[in-house]
GROMACS .gro file of N, CA and C in nm:
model
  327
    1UNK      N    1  10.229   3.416   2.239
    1UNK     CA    2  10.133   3.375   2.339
    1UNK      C    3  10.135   3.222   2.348
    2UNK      N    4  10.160   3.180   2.460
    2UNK     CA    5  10.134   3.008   2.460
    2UNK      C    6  10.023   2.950   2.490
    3UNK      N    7   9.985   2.828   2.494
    3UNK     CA    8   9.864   2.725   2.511
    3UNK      C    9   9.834   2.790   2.654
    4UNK      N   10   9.890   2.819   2.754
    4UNK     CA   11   9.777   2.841   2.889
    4UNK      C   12   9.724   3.000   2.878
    5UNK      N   13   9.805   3.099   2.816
    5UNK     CA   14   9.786   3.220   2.807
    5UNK      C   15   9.631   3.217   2.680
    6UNK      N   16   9.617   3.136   2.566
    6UNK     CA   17   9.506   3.157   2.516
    6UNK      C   18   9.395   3.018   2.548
    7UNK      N   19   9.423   2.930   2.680
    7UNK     CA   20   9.304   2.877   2.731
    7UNK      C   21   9.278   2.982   2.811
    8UNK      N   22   9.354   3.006   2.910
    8UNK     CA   23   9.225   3.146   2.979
    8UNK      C   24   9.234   3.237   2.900
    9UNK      N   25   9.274   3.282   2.797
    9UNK     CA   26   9.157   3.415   2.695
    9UNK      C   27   9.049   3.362   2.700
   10UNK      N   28   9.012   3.185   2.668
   10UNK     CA   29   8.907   3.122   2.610
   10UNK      C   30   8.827   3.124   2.686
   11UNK      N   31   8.847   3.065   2.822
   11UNK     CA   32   8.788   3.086   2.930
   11UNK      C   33   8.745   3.162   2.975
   12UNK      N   34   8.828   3.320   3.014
   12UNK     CA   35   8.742   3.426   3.062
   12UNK      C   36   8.656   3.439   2.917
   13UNK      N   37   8.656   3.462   2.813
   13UNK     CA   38   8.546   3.484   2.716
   13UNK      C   39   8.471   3.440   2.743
   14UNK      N   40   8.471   3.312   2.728
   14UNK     CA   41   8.320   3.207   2.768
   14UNK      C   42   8.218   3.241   2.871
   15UNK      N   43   8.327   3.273   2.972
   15UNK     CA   44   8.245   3.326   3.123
   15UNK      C   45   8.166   3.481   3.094
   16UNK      N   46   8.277   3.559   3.051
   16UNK     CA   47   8.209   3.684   3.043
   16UNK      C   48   8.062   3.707   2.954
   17UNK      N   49   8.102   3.609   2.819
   17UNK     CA   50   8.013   3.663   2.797
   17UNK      C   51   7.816   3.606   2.814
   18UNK      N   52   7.837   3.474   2.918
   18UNK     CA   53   7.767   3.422   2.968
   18UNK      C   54   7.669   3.502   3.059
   19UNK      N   55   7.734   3.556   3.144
   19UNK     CA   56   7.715   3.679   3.212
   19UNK      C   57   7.655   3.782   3.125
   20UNK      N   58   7.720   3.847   3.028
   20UNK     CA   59   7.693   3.941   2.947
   20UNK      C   60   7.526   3.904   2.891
   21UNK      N   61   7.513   3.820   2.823
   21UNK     CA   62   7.349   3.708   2.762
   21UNK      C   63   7.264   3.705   2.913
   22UNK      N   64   7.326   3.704   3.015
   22UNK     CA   65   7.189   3.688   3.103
   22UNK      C   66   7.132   3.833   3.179
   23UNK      N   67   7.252   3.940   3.160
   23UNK     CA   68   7.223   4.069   3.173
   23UNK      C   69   7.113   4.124   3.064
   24UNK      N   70   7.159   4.087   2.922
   24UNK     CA   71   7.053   4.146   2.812
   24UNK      C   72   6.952   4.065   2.817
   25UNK      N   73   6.967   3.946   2.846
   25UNK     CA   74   6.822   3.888   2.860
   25UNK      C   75   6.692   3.957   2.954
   26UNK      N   76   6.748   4.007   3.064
   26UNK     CA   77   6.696   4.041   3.148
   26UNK      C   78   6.649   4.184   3.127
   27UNK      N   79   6.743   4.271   3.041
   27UNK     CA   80   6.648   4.386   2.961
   27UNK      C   81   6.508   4.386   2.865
   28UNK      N   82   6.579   4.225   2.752
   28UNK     CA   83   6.484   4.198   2.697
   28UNK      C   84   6.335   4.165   2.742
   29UNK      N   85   6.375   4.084   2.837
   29UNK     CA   86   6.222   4.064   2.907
   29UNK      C   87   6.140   4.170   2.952
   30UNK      N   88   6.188   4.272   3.039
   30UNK     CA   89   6.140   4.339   3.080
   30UNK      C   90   6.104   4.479   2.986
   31UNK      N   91   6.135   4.503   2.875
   31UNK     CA   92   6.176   4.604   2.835
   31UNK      C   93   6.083   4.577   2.654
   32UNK      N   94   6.122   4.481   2.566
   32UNK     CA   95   6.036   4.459   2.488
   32UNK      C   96   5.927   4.348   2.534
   33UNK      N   97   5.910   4.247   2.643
   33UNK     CA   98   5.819   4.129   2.679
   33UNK      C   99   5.786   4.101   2.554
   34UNK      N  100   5.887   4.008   2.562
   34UNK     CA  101   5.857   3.920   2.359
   34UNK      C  102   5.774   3.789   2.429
   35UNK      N  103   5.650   3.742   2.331
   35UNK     CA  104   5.565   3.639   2.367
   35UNK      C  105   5.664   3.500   2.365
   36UNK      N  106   5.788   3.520   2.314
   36UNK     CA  107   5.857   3.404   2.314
   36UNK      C  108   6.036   3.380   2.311
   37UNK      N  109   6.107   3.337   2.420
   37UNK     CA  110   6.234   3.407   2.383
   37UNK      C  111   6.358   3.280   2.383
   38UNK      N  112   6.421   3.256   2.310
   38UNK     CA  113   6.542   3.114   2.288
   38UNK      C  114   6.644   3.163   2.357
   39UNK      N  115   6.709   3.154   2.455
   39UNK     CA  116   6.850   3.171   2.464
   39UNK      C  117   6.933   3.024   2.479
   40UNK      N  118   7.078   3.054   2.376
   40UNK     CA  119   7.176   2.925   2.393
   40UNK      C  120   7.269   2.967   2.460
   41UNK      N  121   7.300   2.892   2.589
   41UNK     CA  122   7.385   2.913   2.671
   41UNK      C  123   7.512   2.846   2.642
   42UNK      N  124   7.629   2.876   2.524
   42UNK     CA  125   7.698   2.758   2.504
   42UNK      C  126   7.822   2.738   2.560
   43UNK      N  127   7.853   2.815   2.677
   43UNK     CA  128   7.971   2.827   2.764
   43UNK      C  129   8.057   2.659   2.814
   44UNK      N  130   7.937   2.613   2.857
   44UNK     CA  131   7.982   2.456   2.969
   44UNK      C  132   8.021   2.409   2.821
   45UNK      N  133   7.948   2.403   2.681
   45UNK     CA  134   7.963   2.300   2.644
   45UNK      C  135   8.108   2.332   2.543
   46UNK      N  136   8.142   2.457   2.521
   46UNK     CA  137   8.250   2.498   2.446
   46UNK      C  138   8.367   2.505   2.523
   47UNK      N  139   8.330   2.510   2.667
   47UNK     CA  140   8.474   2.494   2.755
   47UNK      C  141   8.497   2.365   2.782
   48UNK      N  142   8.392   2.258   2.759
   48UNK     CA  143   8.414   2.102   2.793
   48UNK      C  144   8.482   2.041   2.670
   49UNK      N  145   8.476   2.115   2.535
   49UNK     CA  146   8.489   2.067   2.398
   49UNK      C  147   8.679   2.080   2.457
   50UNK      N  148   8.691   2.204   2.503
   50UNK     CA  149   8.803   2.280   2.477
   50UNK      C  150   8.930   2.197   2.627
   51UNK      N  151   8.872   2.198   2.736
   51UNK     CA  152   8.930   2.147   2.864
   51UNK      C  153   8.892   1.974   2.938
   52UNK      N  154   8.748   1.958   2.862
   52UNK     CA  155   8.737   1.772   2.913
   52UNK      C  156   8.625   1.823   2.990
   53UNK      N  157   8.520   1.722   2.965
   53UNK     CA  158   8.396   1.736   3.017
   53UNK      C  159   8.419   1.723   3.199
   54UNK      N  160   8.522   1.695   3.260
   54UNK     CA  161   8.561   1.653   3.404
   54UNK      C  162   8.607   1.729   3.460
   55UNK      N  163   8.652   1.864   3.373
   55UNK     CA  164   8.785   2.007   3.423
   55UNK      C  165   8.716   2.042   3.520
   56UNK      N  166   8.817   2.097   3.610
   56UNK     CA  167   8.791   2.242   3.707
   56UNK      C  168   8.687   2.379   3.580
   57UNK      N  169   8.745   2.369   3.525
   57UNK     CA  170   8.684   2.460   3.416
   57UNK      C  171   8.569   2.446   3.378
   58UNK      N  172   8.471   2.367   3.339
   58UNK     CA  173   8.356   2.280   3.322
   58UNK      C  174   8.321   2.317   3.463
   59UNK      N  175   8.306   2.248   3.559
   59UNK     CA  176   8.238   2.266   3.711
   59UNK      C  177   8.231   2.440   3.700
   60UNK      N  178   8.349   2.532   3.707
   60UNK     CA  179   8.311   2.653   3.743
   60UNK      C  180   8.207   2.687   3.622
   61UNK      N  181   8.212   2.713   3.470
   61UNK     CA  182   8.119   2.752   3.402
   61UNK      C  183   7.997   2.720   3.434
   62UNK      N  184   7.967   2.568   3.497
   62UNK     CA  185   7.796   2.488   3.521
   62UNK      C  186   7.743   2.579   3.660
   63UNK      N  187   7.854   2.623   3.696
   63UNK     CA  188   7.819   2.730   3.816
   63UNK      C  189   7.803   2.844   3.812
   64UNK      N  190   7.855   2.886   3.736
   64UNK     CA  191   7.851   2.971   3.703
   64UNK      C  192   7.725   3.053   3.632
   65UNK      N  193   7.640   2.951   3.555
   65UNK     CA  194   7.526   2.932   3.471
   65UNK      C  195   7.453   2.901   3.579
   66UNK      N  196   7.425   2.807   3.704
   66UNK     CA  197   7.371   2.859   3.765
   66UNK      C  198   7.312   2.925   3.878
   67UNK      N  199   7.421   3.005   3.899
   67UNK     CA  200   7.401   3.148   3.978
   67UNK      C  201   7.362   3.267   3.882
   68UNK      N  202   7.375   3.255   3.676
   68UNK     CA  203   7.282   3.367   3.657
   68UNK      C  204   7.124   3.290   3.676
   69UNK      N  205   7.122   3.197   3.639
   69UNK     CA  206   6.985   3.168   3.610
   69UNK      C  207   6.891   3.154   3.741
   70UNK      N  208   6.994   3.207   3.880
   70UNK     CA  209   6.927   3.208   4.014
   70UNK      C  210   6.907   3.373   4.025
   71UNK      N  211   7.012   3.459   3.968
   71UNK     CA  212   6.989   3.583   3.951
   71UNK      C  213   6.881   3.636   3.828
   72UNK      N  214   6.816   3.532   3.735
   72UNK     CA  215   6.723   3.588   3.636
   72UNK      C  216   6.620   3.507   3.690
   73UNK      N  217   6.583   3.437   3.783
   73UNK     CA  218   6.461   3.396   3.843
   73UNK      C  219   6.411   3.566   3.967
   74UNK      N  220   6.497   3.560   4.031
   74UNK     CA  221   6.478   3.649   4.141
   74UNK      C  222   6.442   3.786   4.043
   75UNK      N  223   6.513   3.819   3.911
   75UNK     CA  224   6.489   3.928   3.901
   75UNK      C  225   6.356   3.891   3.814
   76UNK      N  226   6.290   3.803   3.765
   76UNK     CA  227   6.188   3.793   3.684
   76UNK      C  228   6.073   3.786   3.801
   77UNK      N  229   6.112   3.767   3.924
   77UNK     CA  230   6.044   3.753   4.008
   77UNK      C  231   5.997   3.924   4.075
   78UNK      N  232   6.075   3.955   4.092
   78UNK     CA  233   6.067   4.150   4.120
   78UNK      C  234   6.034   4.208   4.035
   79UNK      N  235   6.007   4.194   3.902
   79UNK     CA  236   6.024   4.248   3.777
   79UNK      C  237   5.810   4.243   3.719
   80UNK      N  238   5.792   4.103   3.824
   80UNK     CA  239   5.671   4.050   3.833
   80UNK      C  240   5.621   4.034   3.671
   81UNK      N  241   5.693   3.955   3.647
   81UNK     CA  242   5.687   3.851   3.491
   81UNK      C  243   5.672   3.719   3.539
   82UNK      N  244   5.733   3.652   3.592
   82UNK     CA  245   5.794   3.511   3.664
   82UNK      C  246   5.646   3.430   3.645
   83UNK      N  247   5.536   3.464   3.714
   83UNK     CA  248   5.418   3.438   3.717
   83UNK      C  249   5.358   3.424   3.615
   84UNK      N  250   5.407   3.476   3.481
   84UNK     CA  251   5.344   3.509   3.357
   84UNK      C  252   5.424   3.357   3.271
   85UNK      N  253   5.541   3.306   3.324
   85UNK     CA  254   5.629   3.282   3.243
   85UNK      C  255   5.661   3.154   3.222
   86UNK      N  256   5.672   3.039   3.131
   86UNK     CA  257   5.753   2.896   3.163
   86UNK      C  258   5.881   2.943   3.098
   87UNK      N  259   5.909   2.829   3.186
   87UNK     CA  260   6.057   2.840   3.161
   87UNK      C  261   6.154   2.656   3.134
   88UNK      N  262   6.188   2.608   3.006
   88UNK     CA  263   6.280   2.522   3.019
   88UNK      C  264   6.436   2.526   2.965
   89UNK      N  265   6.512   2.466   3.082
   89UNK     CA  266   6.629   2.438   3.042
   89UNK      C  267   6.610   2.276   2.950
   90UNK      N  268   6.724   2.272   2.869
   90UNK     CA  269   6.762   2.204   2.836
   90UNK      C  270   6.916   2.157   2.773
   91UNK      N  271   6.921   2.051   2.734
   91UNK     CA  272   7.093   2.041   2.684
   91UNK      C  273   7.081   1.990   2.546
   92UNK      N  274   7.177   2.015   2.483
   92UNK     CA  275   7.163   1.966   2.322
   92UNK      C  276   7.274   1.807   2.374
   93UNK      N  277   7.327   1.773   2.426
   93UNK     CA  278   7.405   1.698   2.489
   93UNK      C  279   7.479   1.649   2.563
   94UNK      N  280   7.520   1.504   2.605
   94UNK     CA  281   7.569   1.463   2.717
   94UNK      C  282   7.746   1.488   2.663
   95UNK      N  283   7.808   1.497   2.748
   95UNK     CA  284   7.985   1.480   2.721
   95UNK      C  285   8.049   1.361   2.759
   96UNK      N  286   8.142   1.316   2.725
   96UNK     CA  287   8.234   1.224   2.775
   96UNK      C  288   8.342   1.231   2.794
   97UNK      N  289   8.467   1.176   2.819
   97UNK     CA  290   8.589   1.211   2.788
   97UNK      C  291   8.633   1.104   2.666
   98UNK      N  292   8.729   1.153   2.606
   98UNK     CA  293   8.736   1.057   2.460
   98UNK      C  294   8.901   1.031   2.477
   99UNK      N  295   8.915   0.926   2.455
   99UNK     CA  296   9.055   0.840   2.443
   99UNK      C  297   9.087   0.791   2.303
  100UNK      N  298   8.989   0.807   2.250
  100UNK     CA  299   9.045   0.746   2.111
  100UNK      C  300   8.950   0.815   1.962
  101UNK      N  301   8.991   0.856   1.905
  101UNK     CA  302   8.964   0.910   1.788
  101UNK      C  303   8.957   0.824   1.633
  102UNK      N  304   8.836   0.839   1.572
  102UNK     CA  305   8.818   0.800   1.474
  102UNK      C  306   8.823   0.840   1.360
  103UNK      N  307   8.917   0.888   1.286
  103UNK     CA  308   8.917   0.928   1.181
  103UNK      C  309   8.767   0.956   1.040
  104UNK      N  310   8.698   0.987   1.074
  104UNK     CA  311   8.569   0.942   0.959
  104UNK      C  312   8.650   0.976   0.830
  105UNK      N  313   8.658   1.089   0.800
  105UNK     CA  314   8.713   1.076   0.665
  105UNK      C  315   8.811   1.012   0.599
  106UNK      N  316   8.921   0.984   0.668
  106UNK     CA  317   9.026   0.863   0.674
  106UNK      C  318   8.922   0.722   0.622
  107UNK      N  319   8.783   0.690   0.678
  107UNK     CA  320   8.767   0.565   0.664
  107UNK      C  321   8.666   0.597   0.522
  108UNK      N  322   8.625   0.643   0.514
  108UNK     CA  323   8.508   0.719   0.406
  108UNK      C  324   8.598   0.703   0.292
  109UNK      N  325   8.753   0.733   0.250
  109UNK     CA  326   8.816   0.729   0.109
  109UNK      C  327   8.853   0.553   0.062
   0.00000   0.00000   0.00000
């Protein structure tokens, strides 16, 4: 298998199972209504680690994320929770693109 054959394995994974987390989320809510619920969405940031925070790849996942989270508003909205509910996104971090690498442990001995 070569380097483009297991970036898109990586890729469709990432996607699918992004998709997959906002389907069960959407059971969860409706189905146990837990007083409190975490989901980590870590698709954008494991395909930016993997392709460059700037890829074609990056843009489709951030889109991807959000058209579910436009499909788990509408359905929290029919579901008539939405009203009951806050809701924040957030990011554990910003990306960059990196040109140069620092060895830490190299400088640490």
């Amino acid at each position: 298998m070569d380097d483009s054959e297991n970036n898109d394995q990586y890729y469709d994974y990432h996607l699918k199972t992004t998709s997959w987390v906002f389907e069960a989320l959407k059971s969860v809510l409706t189905e146990e209504k837990p007083d409190f619920t975490l989901v980590n969405i870590q698709s954008a940031d494991s395909i930016g680690h993997r392709f460059g925070p700037d890829s074609f790849e990056v843009a489709q996942a951030v889109k991807l994320i959000d058209q579910e989270i436009g499909k788990l508003f509408s359905y929290m909205k029919k579901s008539d929770i939405l009203s009951d509910t806050a809701v924040m996104i957030l990011a554990d971090h910003g990306m960059s693109p990196v040109s140069k690498a620092i060895p830490i442990n190299v400088l640490m001995n």
